Structures are given as C-alpha cells and as structure tokens.
Amino acid sequence: MRMRTFARALAVGALAAPVLIGCAGLASADEGLDANFGKGQFVANENGAGVADTNSVVSPDGVQHTDFWIWSDDNGVSGAFTGSGATWKQG
C-alpha cells in the first residue's frame, strides 16, 4: 500500500513540473514571437501510476523542447527525459 501511495504522489509531482515550466516561460516572455505546444497524459490505478508530457516553446528568448515519462508500480519507478534548447540575446 505504501508503494502505491508513493507512486501516486510521485506521478502528481511530475505532472506539476510542465505546468511550472510553462508558467515560468509566460512570465519571462517579451513582445514578439511566442508559440508553444504541450501534450500530456496521466494514469493512476491498481496497476501503478504514470505521467508523460511533451512540450515545445518558441519565444523571443529562444527555443526549447522537452519530453518525459515516469511510471511507478510494485516493481519500482522508471522513466526517461529528453530536453534540448537554444537561447539568444536580442540587440
């Protein structure tokens, strides 16, 4: 039972990360080009809990792309993360 509670707490925490990153991007955006895309999925049931997210941002500060997944069940916790980006300073 403890593992399932931990798994659900971990999955909820991981789900909050893309939201926080997105809000930080909005707070720092200048005037000009701004485009973003996000897609996520979350599941928590008797088999385990998991979350996955893909996020891309283009703004006056640069470009960024991230995707990740996390899964937790009675066997443990597993996941993967990929991130890339470039920033530039405008004149």
XYZ file of C-alpha atoms in Angstrom:
91
model
C 0.000 0.000 0.000
C 2.850 2.426 0.766
C 4.317 1.914 -2.703
C 1.037 2.865 -4.362
C 0.696 5.996 -2.238
C 4.285 6.954 -3.071
C 3.720 6.210 -6.755
C 0.666 8.432 -6.914
C 2.429 11.262 -5.078
C 5.412 10.962 -7.445
C 3.194 10.999 -10.511
C 1.255 14.056 -9.332
C 4.510 15.878 -8.572
C 5.861 15.025 -12.014
C 2.663 16.247 -13.622
C 3.089 19.633 -11.945
C 6.578 20.178 -13.445
C 5.424 21.013 -17.012
C 2.851 23.457 -15.640
C 5.512 25.264 -13.621
C 7.871 25.378 -16.609
C 5.082 26.757 -18.796
C 4.204 29.470 -16.277
C 7.847 30.483 -15.960
C 8.028 30.812 -19.744
C 4.962 33.042 -19.797
C 6.354 35.270 -17.064
C 9.608 35.886 -18.948
C 8.160 36.402 -22.440
C 8.881 39.702 -24.182
C 6.916 41.226 -27.015
C 7.222 39.365 -30.291
C 7.040 35.793 -31.459
C 5.555 33.345 -28.960
C 4.379 29.836 -29.775
C 4.028 26.727 -27.645
C 2.686 23.196 -27.729
C 2.037 20.794 -24.899
C 0.517 17.339 -24.629
C 0.357 15.184 -21.529
C -1.193 12.052 -20.115
C -1.656 10.791 -16.550
C -2.865 7.484 -15.149
C -3.198 6.138 -11.623
C -4.923 2.821 -10.963
C -4.435 -0.541 -9.238
C -1.563 -1.389 -11.630
C 0.540 1.700 -10.855
C 0.810 5.378 -11.715
C 2.479 7.255 -14.525
C 2.730 10.530 -16.335
C 4.056 11.577 -19.760
C 4.481 15.010 -21.306
C 5.769 16.668 -24.472
C 6.341 20.416 -24.537
C 7.797 22.802 -27.137
C 8.240 26.580 -26.859
C 9.432 29.274 -29.267
C 9.795 32.759 -27.775
C 11.882 35.903 -28.174
C 14.355 34.312 -25.725
C 14.901 31.106 -27.732
C 13.517 27.651 -28.390
C 13.014 24.670 -26.097
C 11.688 21.129 -26.375
C 11.228 18.556 -23.613
C 9.558 15.202 -23.324
C 9.476 12.740 -20.465
C 7.622 9.823 -18.927
C 7.592 8.347 -15.440
C 5.977 5.070 -14.378
C 5.768 3.587 -10.891
C 4.371 0.241 -9.817
C 5.150 -2.587 -7.392
C 8.440 -3.217 -9.234
C 9.792 0.310 -8.675
C 9.998 3.599 -10.532
C 11.252 4.090 -14.094
C 11.273 6.887 -16.618
C 13.124 8.880 -19.241
C 13.734 12.543 -20.095
C 14.903 14.346 -23.235
C 15.476 18.077 -23.422
C 17.015 20.496 -25.884
C 17.017 24.202 -26.490
C 18.815 27.300 -27.630
C 18.750 30.847 -26.337
C 19.901 34.114 -27.798
C 20.153 37.666 -26.656
C 18.476 40.245 -28.820
C 20.204 43.537 -29.518
